[in-house]
Structures are given as C-alpha cells and as structure tokens.
Amino acid sequence: MTTPEPSAPSNFIRDIVAQDLASGKRSHVVTRFPPEPNGYLHIGHAKSICLNFGLAIEHRGTCHLRFDDTNPETEDPEYVQAIQDDVRWLGFDWKENKFFASDYFEQLYDYAVTLIQNGKAYVDSSSADDIRRRRGTLTEPGTDSPHRNRSSDENLDLFRRMKAGEFADGTHVLRAKIDMASPNINLRDPVLYRIRKSTHYRTGDAWCLYPSYDYAHPLSDALEGITHSICTLEFEDHRPLYDWVVEQAGTPHRPQQIEFARLNLTNTVMSKRKLLELVEKKLVSGWDDPRLPTIKGLRRRGFTPEAIRAFCEAIGVAKRDATIEMALLEHFIREDLNKRAARVMGVLKPLKVVIENYPEGQAEELDAVNNPEDPGAGSRKVPFSRTVYIEQEDFREVPPPKYFRLSPGKEVRLRYAYIVKCDSVVKDPHTGAIIEVHCTYDPETRSGGPQAGRKVKATIHWVSAKHALDAEVRLYEPLLKTDLSKIPADRDWTLDLNPHSLERLTGCKVEPSLLKGKIGGRYQFERQGYFCVDPDTAKGLLTFNRTVSLRDTWAKIEKARQES
RNA sequence: UGGGGGAUCGUCUAGCGGUAGGACGUCAGCCUCUGGAGCUGACUACCUAGGUUCGAUUCCUAGUCCCCCAGCCA
C-alpha cells in the first residue's frame, strides 16, 4: 500500500473518522469500496477509492473491495477483473479483503425471514405498475398494498416459494413494512427482494430471488464490520432506510453511512450509463479509449497513478456539487511527467529543411539531455545530417509580430545542434504550398562549440530525415464541446460530442532512440507535450498518444491576437 | 415547493466569533539552447435581508437560488 501524504488536506469525512476514534465511538477503521461489476471504473471512482483506502491507511485500518453484485442482469466477470486491475494500478491493495455481496445471499435471506417473522416485511403480489401507483407522489402519500397485512405464516410460505422458484418474475416482491405515508419516498415500503430468473455470474442458478441495493448494502456493511460506509450524495435520503435495515436485522455491528459529493469534470461524461452508451454505440473505440475518463482510458492516454492520486487529493471532499475543470487534471499529469518523462524530439507535421552548406552524406551524433529536471537521467546521442524535418508551425514565410521562429532571413537554433539561417523556400508549383526550406548553418554554433553561446530568439526541435522513424500520433481534445449540465435533458447529449476529439496524424517523424520505446512508455516530445506509446504499436507502426500538451505561451499570444 | 442536501475568487477548496488562506486558471515580468520547467508580482469570493455581538463567512430568523428522491437499478 502507498503511504499516506502527511500534508494531505483534511476534509469533513476525515474529521468525522478522527473524532469517532478520539471519542471512543470506534476503536478502529474499516471502510469499503463497493463497485457494482456492471461497468468500468472512472476517475470519479478513483476519488472514492483514494478516500476509502486513504482513510484505512491513515488509521492502520482496512479497506475492503466489495463487489455489489445483486443484479444478475447487468453484471459480468469481465468487469470484476477490470475493476481489480484498476484498483491495483491506482496503487491500492485490499489484501485478503475481497468480498462479494453474492456471498451473503444465504445470510441475507435468513435476515429477511426474521424480518417477516417480526412483522417488518411482507410479500406483495401486486404488479410493478400497481406498486408504483400506490407509492404516491412527492406531495401525496402512498396507499397501503392490499397484501400489506398478510399473516406472518402466509408471508413466510410465499417467500419460501419465491425462493423455490414457484413464481414468475414480477409476480411477487418482498417489501419492508415501514410507512406508506412517509414524506421520504424511500421509506414507503421499499422492495427488499425481487424475483429474477436469470443466471448470476457467480451464483449461477442457485437463486431466482435477488436482494435490492437498499437491503443488501447496509447488511453487507454490517456483516463485514464496516465502520464508515462512504457513499455519494444521492444516497443521503436512503440513510434512514439504511439505518432501519440494520436496526431491524439486529446485526451486532452498526455501520455509519456518510455521503459526499461525486466528482464531475468539465467537457466529459462520468456516468456509467453514458460511458456504456459511448462504448456500445461505438462512438469511442472501447472502455480504454484515451478520450474517456475511465481508469483504463486515462492509463492508455498516458496518465500515471501518481498524478491521479494527487488530483484526487487536491480536489477535496465536500458536500456541495462541484465540477472540476479539466485543466486541473492536466496540471497534475504535467507536473508528474515533467519530473519523470524522458525528453525526445518528434516532428508531428514535418517540413523538410535542407542545410545547403552541410556536407552531403555527412552525419554526426549530437548529445541531447534526457531530462533537465533529472540530472540522473543522463543523455543520449541524436543523429544530425544535411536534411532534417522541422515542425510546419515552426516556419512562417511571413512572420506575425512576436513570432520568434524560422522565417526567411531569420535564424533559429536547432536544439542540441546548430544555429541555422533561412535563405529560401521551395514551393509546390501548383498549390504554392511551401514544401522545402533551404538554410545555411554556422558550424561554430554547435552545442558545446565556440559560438554555442550566441543568442537567437528561438530554439526548435527537428529530426534527421534519413535517421527518422515513422510514427502515427493521436491527438486528443475534450470529448464534449460543452458541459453536460448545459445540455438540456431532452436533447440527445451525443449530438454535443466534439467531432475533433481525436486527430490521427500519420507521417510523423521521430528520433531513432524511440525504436526501443516500449508500449506504455512515456516521453516528452520537446516543446510539444507528453506522449506515450500506444498498444497499437504492436501492429507494426510506432504509435503515440498525446497525454497532454505542454503549456503553450505562443498559442495564447496568437489566440489573443486573433480575438483582438 | 412533500422530504433530504448545498450555497466562499472564473473553477475547486480552507475557515469552527477576531484582518477571508491555498490550489488550478488568468494577466504582467524575470529567466531559459523546450515560447517547456522554474521564479516574482497582480487579479478576483463569503447568496440576500434582518438580528445577536465590541466584532459574524462563522450564531439566530426570514427569504432566494441550486442539486437529489416517485426502478422490482445501484
């Protein structure tokens, strides 16, 4: 397990836990992360994971990983595996504390029998429609089911037969007997069990009766000795029911539910339903599409667990609804990668530069620093020759104000190499597009050479044409053009997907040291951003994902100029 | 307008009766063989109205606005 950050900011939940320990209300801390295995984890889950595991680490307690698998129709072992991978990748260890709500089905059933015997639950044989109708509305009380006062014996008999498979789906449910007139709708005799004749991925066909969340969750917590059951705000008004279930079941241990605000991020979606929709409609390539805020997506995009954890710590834990700007997440991955990513040169949109006074056929190896932030990272050799590629953006035939890069008659430094001066350009006779730039270099200005100190306005990156490796580079922009909260509920939100969220660049040229780049390897392409080697590289072509761009002052200047 | 929650810089978040702090962002400058990184400085906030108090973001009262709940989902 990772060690807790001593500087980690406190929050109201940490305060509650600390107080419970100080007051003697609790002698130890047991939390849990309880995903339902019906989808992949996203960064919102990471917030919960960091909170729950973090609390346990802080107090030398334990944090359970519990699969809340009470709905056989949507759950799948694929998700169980993926969730475990993700939690582990994030850096957390549940040790021997892996549990499944489905392991408690027998005990849950026994508690239900007790509830029935105590007159606290009954079998309702109404249709789903009738139950809904009798539930009342937000402003009107519900009305009792005609089956509400069945005898304990009748209920017991019916419930046993439900378990035995004598009834079809939807014909009977077990309901808590609380109060049909409660202003809290969750207390209007909520459903505890429903019949589902479908195969559960773990219990197979052993059951055709499945407990609801409101029944299974509090009891699972109680059974596991969870002290602090942390969940999101939408369960706040389920808390009286949570407490009721635990109280009526009479479990020796009483867990406490505490709610916090879920994470929202700008320009993306975070609900399982919407993520699933994107995957199923093939609007993205899969759960690990680098545009997705899923853990798998972020991982493929090149995020590190450290950056995600630092982000989760920075956003805090509170009860007010909050939408974090994507810029904050980007800040943390830049901060992390700046310290650890090896620097390389890669040209995304190549423009050929011929250095006319550089001898034909000559090549030399120049020293390049691997990471200025980490002296221990050493250096490498980069080949240089008469023809190099530079970025199309780094040349302007007619430079705008404050443009420091290459233009006719101007000088720039080729990083780690020489100062070159642009003498002429070659244009496509048909389109007029610049296809080649001709320069002369000053041999004295080689890095480390006698005139190396000469100042020029800019240094640009390059790759030797004959030594370059071909690559594909994928650039990502936000998935959504706007925030989900700004899209009307009656509008198909997928219409607001950003059509430019993925840009695939082929014909990119990268320095030869990248030949040994391993899948998942993270690099900084100097002056451009952080990139990682995509698994698609295994298909033969070196492929990179841009994790995040570098901060780009020039882009801001240009944008400001265009807007004024 | 039944119930449950929540309102502090543009965005997050701290504050627990004693000059409203931090982070991201933004702007300006320094520095730089990455227009990166780093460093300086600046910017902008207590939902409203009353009350209690020497003093209120904090306590009280009344409003306003926002979120959640009417699945046999979780």
XYZ file of C-alpha atoms (C1' of nucleotides) in Angstrom:
638
model
C 0.000 0.000 0.000
C 1.100 3.518 -0.549
C 1.974 5.697 2.376
C -0.413 8.493 3.267
C 0.546 12.012 2.351
C 1.318 13.749 5.608
C 0.399 17.034 4.007
C -2.922 15.772 2.729
C -5.639 18.308 3.406
C -8.340 17.306 5.800
C -11.999 17.128 4.940
C -15.220 16.625 6.811
C -15.102 12.852 6.496
C -11.573 12.596 7.798
C -12.678 14.801 10.658
C -15.623 12.537 11.471
C -13.443 9.451 11.423
C -10.805 11.085 13.609
C -13.482 12.219 16.055
C -15.047 8.768 16.201
C -11.679 7.340 17.099
C -10.917 10.059 19.618
C -14.286 9.762 21.308
C -14.061 6.004 21.511
C -17.150 5.549 19.345
C -14.930 3.403 17.154
C -11.789 1.560 18.067
C -10.610 1.064 14.526
C -11.446 1.929 10.936
C -12.914 -0.357 8.299
C -14.020 1.220 5.032
C -15.013 -0.301 1.758
C -15.062 0.437 -1.930
C -18.238 -1.247 -3.242
C -18.453 -1.166 -7.041
C -21.138 -3.000 -8.929
C -19.422 -5.075 -11.616
C -21.503 -3.688 -14.437
C -19.037 -1.236 -15.955
C -15.519 0.058 -15.858
C -14.122 2.347 -13.234
C -13.662 6.033 -13.980
C -11.910 8.888 -12.288
C -14.956 9.537 -10.132
C -14.429 6.087 -8.666
C -10.781 6.975 -8.179
C -11.891 9.758 -5.868
C -13.852 7.266 -3.794
C -11.033 4.713 -3.884
C -8.490 7.266 -2.704
C -10.846 8.389 0.052
C -11.728 4.939 1.322
C -8.308 3.349 1.054
C -6.704 6.567 2.224
C -8.763 6.591 5.413
C -7.829 2.994 6.119
C -4.140 3.639 5.535
C -4.211 6.752 7.664
C -5.587 4.877 10.641
C -3.957 1.498 10.055
C -7.358 0.070 9.378
C -8.579 -1.939 6.431
C -10.436 -1.146 3.272
C -12.490 -3.860 1.667
C -13.065 -4.302 -2.012
C -16.638 -5.492 -2.243
C -18.471 -6.268 -5.417
C -22.053 -5.189 -5.017
C -23.397 -7.862 -7.311
C -27.080 -8.086 -6.554
C -28.388 -7.626 -10.081
C -27.574 -10.620 -12.300
C -28.849 -8.954 -15.428
C -26.134 -6.372 -15.781
C -23.122 -7.888 -14.087
C -20.220 -9.699 -15.625
C -16.914 -11.220 -14.512
C -15.151 -9.131 -17.162
C -15.955 -6.121 -15.033
C -14.820 -7.812 -11.833
C -11.437 -8.401 -13.395
C -11.153 -4.927 -14.847
C -12.101 -3.298 -11.559
C -9.453 -5.229 -9.683
C -6.836 -4.311 -12.286
C -7.732 -0.685 -11.988
C -7.718 -0.505 -8.201
C -4.355 -2.222 -8.143
C -2.983 0.008 -10.882
C -4.054 3.044 -8.898
C -1.770 1.739 -6.177
C -4.134 0.237 -3.619
C -4.174 -3.183 -2.018
C -7.232 -4.758 -0.433
C -5.102 -7.667 0.763
C -7.343 -10.584 1.732
C -10.390 -8.333 1.944
C -12.101 -9.081 -1.309
C -15.801 -9.731 -0.894
C -18.946 -10.216 -2.901
C -22.436 -9.298 -1.827
C -23.452 -12.507 -3.584
C -21.572 -14.441 -0.921
C -24.056 -13.113 1.606
C -27.198 -14.224 -0.205
C -27.882 -17.007 2.286
C -27.445 -14.773 5.320
C -29.445 -12.009 3.702
C -32.246 -14.460 3.112
C -32.196 -15.544 6.735
C -32.402 -11.946 7.907
C -35.365 -11.463 5.609
C -37.112 -14.394 7.230
C -36.510 -12.777 10.606
C -37.945 -9.521 9.343
C -41.059 -11.324 8.160
C -41.417 -13.130 11.467
C -41.179 -9.810 13.250
C -43.848 -8.305 11.049
C -41.338 -5.966 9.410
C -41.639 -7.288 5.888
C -44.327 -8.736 3.707
C -44.817 -10.300 0.336
C -46.625 -8.040 -2.084
C -48.223 -9.754 -5.035
C -49.114 -6.536 -6.797
C -47.830 -5.717 -10.233
C -44.957 -3.289 -10.623
C -47.444 -0.795 -12.016
C -49.727 -1.105 -9.027
C -46.851 -0.692 -6.641
C -45.804 2.427 -8.458
C -49.312 3.813 -8.411
C -49.724 3.206 -4.724
C -46.395 4.768 -3.895
C -47.982 8.202 -4.157
C -46.062 11.201 -5.374
C -43.644 13.715 -3.980
C -46.528 15.628 -2.458
C -49.121 12.920 -1.898
C -48.789 9.995 0.492
C -48.905 6.455 -0.779
C -51.600 3.938 -0.008
C -51.231 0.536 1.558
C -50.991 -2.525 -0.607
C -53.915 -4.918 -0.214
C -51.307 -7.533 0.761
C -49.724 -5.408 3.435
C -51.386 -7.227 6.314
C -50.845 -10.793 5.311
C -50.089 -13.065 8.188
C -46.562 -13.907 9.074
C -47.185 -17.523 8.121
C -48.578 -16.612 4.755
C -45.657 -14.299 4.086
C -43.184 -16.940 5.117
C -44.819 -19.501 2.900
C -44.913 -17.173 -0.063
C -41.332 -16.051 0.459
C -40.101 -19.646 0.617
C -41.947 -20.435 -2.565
C -40.498 -17.353 -4.209
C -37.072 -18.696 -3.366
C -38.060 -22.136 -4.590
C -38.830 -20.730 -7.999
C -42.547 -21.329 -7.948
C -43.382 -17.879 -9.275
C -42.599 -15.970 -12.403
C -40.554 -12.762 -12.496
C -42.511 -9.762 -11.318
C -45.327 -11.656 -9.669
C -44.242 -11.089 -6.079
C -41.752 -8.952 -4.185
C -40.740 -8.781 -0.574
C -41.278 -5.341 0.857
C -40.217 -3.668 4.054
C -43.207 -2.675 6.170
C -42.403 0.867 7.146
C -44.753 3.709 6.292
C -46.621 4.327 3.059
C -47.250 7.906 4.120
C -43.664 8.787 4.858
C -42.544 12.094 3.339
C -39.369 10.220 2.443
C -40.366 8.089 -0.514
C -37.618 5.617 0.204
C -39.465 4.641 3.340
C -42.767 3.838 1.600
C -42.350 0.103 1.959
C -39.302 -0.291 -0.293
C -38.719 -3.508 -2.199
C -36.252 -5.802 -0.494
C -36.336 -8.771 -2.848
C -37.446 -9.325 -6.389
C -37.726 -12.478 -8.476
C -35.247 -12.695 -11.332
C -34.962 -15.981 -13.101
C -31.645 -15.196 -14.644
C -28.223 -16.661 -14.201
C -25.911 -14.820 -11.879
C -22.283 -14.745 -12.978
C -21.183 -16.138 -9.609
C -24.093 -17.984 -8.033
C -25.367 -19.363 -11.308
C -28.955 -20.580 -10.976
C -28.809 -21.168 -7.248
C -31.074 -18.176 -6.721
C -34.026 -16.685 -8.505
C -34.555 -14.215 -5.709
C -32.227 -11.233 -5.537
C -31.931 -8.593 -2.822
C -32.144 -4.913 -3.658
C -29.358 -2.451 -3.013
C -31.196 -0.859 -0.117
C -31.400 -4.190 1.623
C -28.117 -5.825 0.656
C -25.826 -2.870 1.079
C -26.363 -2.000 4.740
C -26.307 -5.652 5.721
C -23.141 -6.313 3.733
C -21.559 -3.399 5.564
C -22.762 -4.702 8.897
C -21.576 -8.228 8.176
C -18.117 -7.016 7.241
C -17.790 -4.748 10.236
C -17.570 -1.610 8.153
C -17.296 1.379 10.476
C -17.703 4.176 7.950
C -19.750 3.449 4.855
C -18.956 6.278 2.496
C -21.156 6.915 -0.499
C -22.301 9.723 -2.734
C -24.943 12.373 -2.082
C -27.813 10.757 -3.948
C -27.986 8.144 -1.200
C -28.431 10.713 1.506
C -32.161 10.173 1.767
C -31.637 6.422 1.766
C -29.772 6.740 5.048
C -32.923 6.358 7.207
C -33.629 3.155 5.307
C -30.032 2.015 5.677
C -30.324 2.517 9.421
C -33.731 0.860 9.518
C -32.478 -2.287 7.797
C -29.509 -2.634 10.115
C -31.695 -1.929 13.129
C -34.394 -4.421 12.197
C -31.935 -7.124 11.262
C -30.359 -6.634 14.669
C -26.831 -7.194 13.499
C -24.230 -6.918 16.243
C -22.273 -4.332 14.278
C -23.762 -0.985 13.221
C -22.014 0.817 10.385
C -22.482 4.526 9.726
C -23.234 5.893 6.286
C -21.629 9.215 5.300
C -22.242 10.947 1.990
C -20.017 13.196 -0.121
C -20.341 14.915 -3.491
C -19.356 12.880 -6.513
C -16.760 14.155 -8.925
C -17.771 15.920 -12.118
C -15.341 17.090 -14.761
C -15.865 19.696 -17.439
C -16.278 18.594 -21.051
C -16.709 14.925 -20.401
C -19.179 12.370 -19.090
C -18.865 10.464 -15.890
C -21.964 8.340 -15.582
C -21.737 4.627 -16.195
C -24.832 4.796 -18.343
C -23.337 7.363 -20.680
C -19.949 5.710 -20.794
C -21.646 2.450 -21.679
C -23.631 4.241 -24.370
C -20.440 5.584 -25.938
C -18.888 2.145 -25.920
C -21.954 0.297 -27.200
C -22.706 2.786 -29.941
C -19.044 2.637 -30.920
C -18.695 6.362 -30.530
C -15.353 5.543 -28.924
C -13.022 2.614 -29.523
C -13.774 0.881 -26.219
C -13.596 1.301 -22.452
C -9.928 2.165 -22.789
C -10.400 4.839 -25.429
C -7.905 7.536 -24.405
C -10.608 10.176 -24.627
C -12.612 8.563 -21.851
C -12.276 9.472 -18.169
C -12.204 5.765 -17.357
C -9.165 4.500 -15.488
C -8.367 2.305 -18.463
C -8.738 5.274 -20.803
C -6.578 7.551 -18.711
C -3.997 4.823 -18.433
C -3.854 4.308 -22.164
C -3.737 8.052 -22.586
C -0.548 8.047 -20.525
C -1.721 9.204 -17.113
C 0.133 7.926 -14.090
C -1.474 6.620 -10.910
C 0.557 9.185 -9.003
C -0.972 12.045 -10.947
C -4.483 10.705 -10.476
C -3.938 10.289 -6.759
C -2.508 13.784 -6.432
C -5.512 15.102 -8.322
C -7.958 13.258 -6.086
C -6.256 14.686 -3.063
C -6.282 18.204 -4.445
C -9.968 18.315 -5.321
C -11.006 17.737 -1.751
C -14.066 16.061 -0.317
C -17.173 18.071 0.493
C -20.922 18.021 0.127
C -21.541 20.737 -2.405
C -21.944 19.791 -6.035
C -18.745 20.555 -7.880
C -17.447 20.379 -11.400
C -13.684 20.371 -11.640
C -12.035 21.974 -14.619
C -10.148 19.571 -16.851
C -7.225 21.999 -16.556
C -6.663 20.841 -13.007
C -6.325 17.202 -14.018
C -3.980 18.278 -16.796
C -1.942 20.250 -14.315
C -1.267 17.166 -12.219
C -0.215 14.964 -15.103
C 2.099 17.666 -16.418
C 3.591 18.144 -13.003
C 4.285 14.454 -12.646
C 5.534 13.823 -16.162
C 7.730 16.920 -16.152
C 9.776 15.269 -13.453
C 9.945 11.784 -14.902
C 9.356 11.713 -18.651
C 12.401 11.389 -20.884
C 12.680 14.111 -23.451
C 12.859 13.235 -27.139
C 12.355 15.058 -30.400
C 9.467 14.230 -32.628
C 8.010 16.162 -35.536
C 4.257 15.860 -35.880
C 3.724 17.769 -39.116
C 7.045 17.631 -40.931
C 8.560 20.300 -43.141
C 11.776 19.424 -44.928
C 14.797 21.603 -44.260
C 17.925 21.315 -46.387
C 21.094 22.724 -44.880
C 22.915 23.598 -48.034
C 26.376 24.153 -46.618
C 26.306 20.943 -44.596
C 28.293 18.254 -46.448
C 26.235 15.762 -48.380
C 26.481 12.290 -46.900
C 27.863 13.548 -43.593
C 26.205 12.727 -40.286
C 27.132 13.290 -36.702
C 25.907 12.292 -33.303
C 24.944 15.111 -31.009
C 24.487 14.989 -27.266
C 20.967 15.542 -26.011
C 19.885 15.803 -22.393
C 17.307 13.213 -21.417
C 15.648 15.228 -18.713
C 16.761 18.632 -17.469
C 14.644 18.085 -14.358
C 16.513 14.910 -13.514
C 20.297 15.018 -13.876
C 20.412 11.301 -13.189
C 18.557 10.597 -16.406
C 21.746 11.184 -18.394
C 21.998 11.958 -22.055
C 21.784 10.287 -25.436
C 23.085 10.736 -28.961
C 20.875 12.185 -31.656
C 21.911 11.899 -35.309
C 22.150 15.031 -37.427
C 22.520 15.341 -41.168
C 22.030 17.665 -44.117
C 18.307 17.190 -44.357
C 16.124 17.455 -41.323
C 12.434 17.799 -40.612
C 11.078 20.613 -38.551
C 7.538 21.353 -37.480
C 5.461 23.147 -40.108
C 4.377 25.546 -37.384
C 7.985 26.487 -36.769
C 8.314 28.193 -40.134
C 6.384 31.203 -41.411
C 7.100 32.820 -44.708
C 5.520 35.990 -43.370
C 6.090 36.010 -39.622
C 3.431 37.677 -37.492
C 4.513 40.036 -34.713
C 6.402 38.348 -31.860
C 6.986 35.235 -33.950
C 10.458 34.101 -32.965
C 10.801 31.004 -35.063
C 12.167 30.444 -38.559
C 11.316 32.733 -41.433
C 13.217 33.976 -44.472
C 16.431 35.712 -43.445
C 15.980 34.747 -39.770
C 17.983 32.458 -37.537
C 16.941 29.822 -35.038
C 18.794 27.189 -33.112
C 18.149 23.577 -33.922
C 18.070 22.130 -30.460
C 21.312 20.427 -29.404
C 22.714 21.201 -32.864
C 23.456 24.375 -34.800
C 22.098 27.801 -35.485
C 20.642 27.864 -38.970
C 19.519 30.724 -41.153
C 16.736 30.512 -43.694
C 17.831 31.525 -47.174
C 14.985 30.447 -49.400
C 11.896 28.348 -49.753
C 10.746 25.889 -52.364
C 7.073 25.928 -53.250
C 4.835 23.470 -54.937
C 4.370 24.899 -58.416
C 0.698 24.015 -58.414
C -0.534 24.741 -54.916
C 2.002 27.312 -53.858
C 2.478 25.459 -50.593
C 5.925 25.540 -49.072
C 7.412 22.117 -49.434
C 11.015 22.779 -48.528
C 13.063 25.342 -46.669
C 16.693 25.940 -47.504
C 19.090 27.069 -44.826
C 22.770 27.520 -44.096
C 24.283 26.619 -40.779
C 27.078 28.113 -38.752
C 29.497 25.286 -37.798
C 30.843 27.334 -34.909
C 27.493 27.328 -33.145
C 27.247 23.640 -32.476
C 26.065 22.952 -28.942
C 29.184 22.974 -26.787
C 31.129 24.687 -29.591
C 32.928 28.043 -29.544
C 29.903 30.088 -30.610
C 27.366 27.972 -28.793
C 26.524 30.880 -26.535
C 25.298 33.063 -29.343
C 21.763 34.138 -28.626
C 18.943 33.562 -31.038
C 15.295 34.194 -30.415
C 14.170 30.616 -30.616
C 15.202 27.015 -30.419
C 13.191 24.500 -32.375
C 13.129 20.734 -32.471
C 13.984 18.643 -35.505
C 14.637 15.099 -36.662
C 17.265 13.985 -39.160
C 15.412 12.881 -42.281
C 17.455 9.840 -43.068
C 17.519 8.625 -39.470
C 13.938 9.397 -38.584
C 11.433 6.787 -37.585
C 7.931 6.959 -38.985
C 5.161 7.195 -36.470
C 1.494 7.784 -36.012
C 0.460 10.267 -33.375
C -3.009 10.615 -31.918
C -4.033 13.953 -30.522
C -6.979 14.277 -28.191
C -9.331 17.085 -27.398
C -12.249 17.092 -24.951
C -14.944 14.558 -25.612
C -17.736 17.067 -25.226
C -17.983 20.523 -26.680
C -19.697 21.751 -23.553
C -20.559 20.659 -20.046
C -23.232 18.085 -19.628
C -25.030 20.371 -17.201
C -25.546 22.846 -20.038
C -27.179 20.317 -22.330
C -30.976 20.184 -21.999
C -32.186 16.869 -20.649
C -34.479 16.317 -23.630
C -31.636 16.720 -26.101
C -29.549 13.760 -27.240
C -26.289 14.570 -25.483
C -24.239 12.614 -28.023
C -25.006 15.395 -30.504
C -22.693 17.566 -28.446
C -19.740 15.240 -28.769
C -16.697 17.060 -30.061
C -16.110 15.872 -33.649
C -12.441 16.768 -33.272
C -11.844 14.822 -30.073
C -9.468 12.545 -31.938
C -6.996 13.630 -34.580
C -4.751 10.973 -36.092
C -1.544 12.206 -37.596
C 0.344 9.889 -39.842
C 3.706 10.551 -41.422
C 5.129 11.869 -38.180
C 8.891 11.674 -37.783
C 10.553 10.817 -34.513
C 14.144 10.419 -33.412
C 15.646 6.927 -33.678
C 16.092 6.426 -29.925
C 12.359 5.782 -29.844
C 12.950 2.493 -31.598
C 13.326 0.975 -28.160
C 10.209 2.659 -26.844
C 8.080 0.153 -25.003
C 4.324 0.089 -25.021
C 3.093 2.418 -22.327
C 6.424 4.267 -22.278
C 6.006 7.971 -21.566
C 8.001 10.726 -23.214
C 8.042 14.424 -23.552
C 8.286 15.451 -27.184
C 10.186 18.637 -26.609
C 8.167 21.796 -26.998
C 5.011 19.807 -27.665
C 3.714 17.673 -24.907
C 3.739 14.331 -23.215
C 3.173 11.257 -25.303
C 3.016 7.563 -24.589
C 3.471 4.529 -26.752
C 0.090 3.065 -27.644
C -0.520 -0.697 -27.655
C -1.377 -0.417 -31.353
C 2.378 -0.137 -31.889
C 2.371 -3.915 -31.730
C 0.666 -3.874 -35.127
C 3.878 -2.610 -36.652
C 3.770 1.184 -36.731
C 5.141 3.160 -33.811
C 2.052 4.873 -32.411
C 1.810 7.564 -29.754
C -0.992 9.103 -27.780
C -0.642 12.658 -26.688
C -1.374 12.583 -22.991
C -1.406 16.351 -22.648
C 0.236 19.216 -24.463
C 2.855 21.405 -22.874
C 1.687 24.829 -21.811
C 1.880 26.904 -24.944
C 2.553 30.618 -24.490
C 2.775 31.240 -28.195
C -0.624 29.694 -28.776
C -2.059 32.144 -26.243
C -0.395 35.081 -27.946
C -1.775 34.041 -31.298
C -5.210 33.417 -29.907
C -5.265 36.805 -28.221
C -4.145 38.436 -31.455
C -6.849 36.736 -33.456
C -9.509 37.745 -30.972
C -8.491 41.384 -30.943
C -42.290 23.994 -3.118
C -43.514 16.626 0.489
C -38.741 15.154 2.134
C -33.405 15.264 2.025
C -28.956 18.186 0.986
C -25.981 22.561 -0.547
C -24.561 27.968 -1.323
C -16.846 31.332 -0.027
C -12.433 34.080 -6.045
C -13.660 32.104 -13.145
C -13.080 26.557 -11.046
C -12.123 23.581 -6.709
C -11.202 24.070 -1.515
C -9.905 26.012 3.764
C -12.091 28.681 7.761
C -15.424 26.484 13.510
C -16.782 34.647 16.753
C -11.110 38.263 15.975
C -7.729 41.462 9.373
C -11.018 35.566 4.252
C -5.940 31.380 3.155
C -4.317 27.590 -0.578
C -4.519 25.213 -5.458
C -5.800 25.484 -10.631
C -6.738 29.312 -14.076
C -5.886 34.283 -15.922
C -2.643 38.646 -16.577
C 2.294 41.035 -16.199
C 7.520 40.453 -15.613
C 12.268 37.656 -14.882
C 14.923 33.533 -16.620
C 15.748 29.883 -20.322
C 19.628 26.024 -26.197
C 11.987 23.380 -24.821
C 7.660 30.339 -26.136
C 8.527 23.884 -21.502
C 10.129 23.905 -16.469
C 11.367 27.412 -12.645
C 10.964 32.267 -10.178
C 8.448 37.066 -8.946
C 4.163 40.002 -8.716
C -1.007 41.060 -9.724
C -6.203 39.663 -10.217
C -10.962 38.344 -8.464
C -15.016 35.497 -3.455
C -18.200 34.927 1.838
C -26.381 34.155 -1.973
C -29.830 38.235 0.119
C -32.123 40.874 4.178
C -32.704 41.454 9.195
C -30.995 40.229 14.210
C -27.427 38.785 18.435
C -22.370 40.630 19.434
C -17.256 45.336 20.786
C -16.741 42.272 16.429
C -20.456 37.492 12.064
C -18.225 33.788 6.348
C -18.950 31.548 11.186
C -24.542 32.048 15.747
C -30.187 33.149 15.136
C -34.528 34.455 11.908
C -36.732 35.093 7.214
C -36.035 34.716 2.141
C -33.567 33.404 -2.702
C -31.161 30.030 -5.819
C -29.068 25.080 -6.978
C -28.897 19.574 -6.516
C -31.256 14.725 -5.202
C -35.714 11.375 -4.432
C -41.878 8.928 -7.104
C -36.717 1.469 -10.516
C -38.853 -4.924 -8.892
C -31.048 -0.049 -10.926
C -27.002 0.940 -7.792
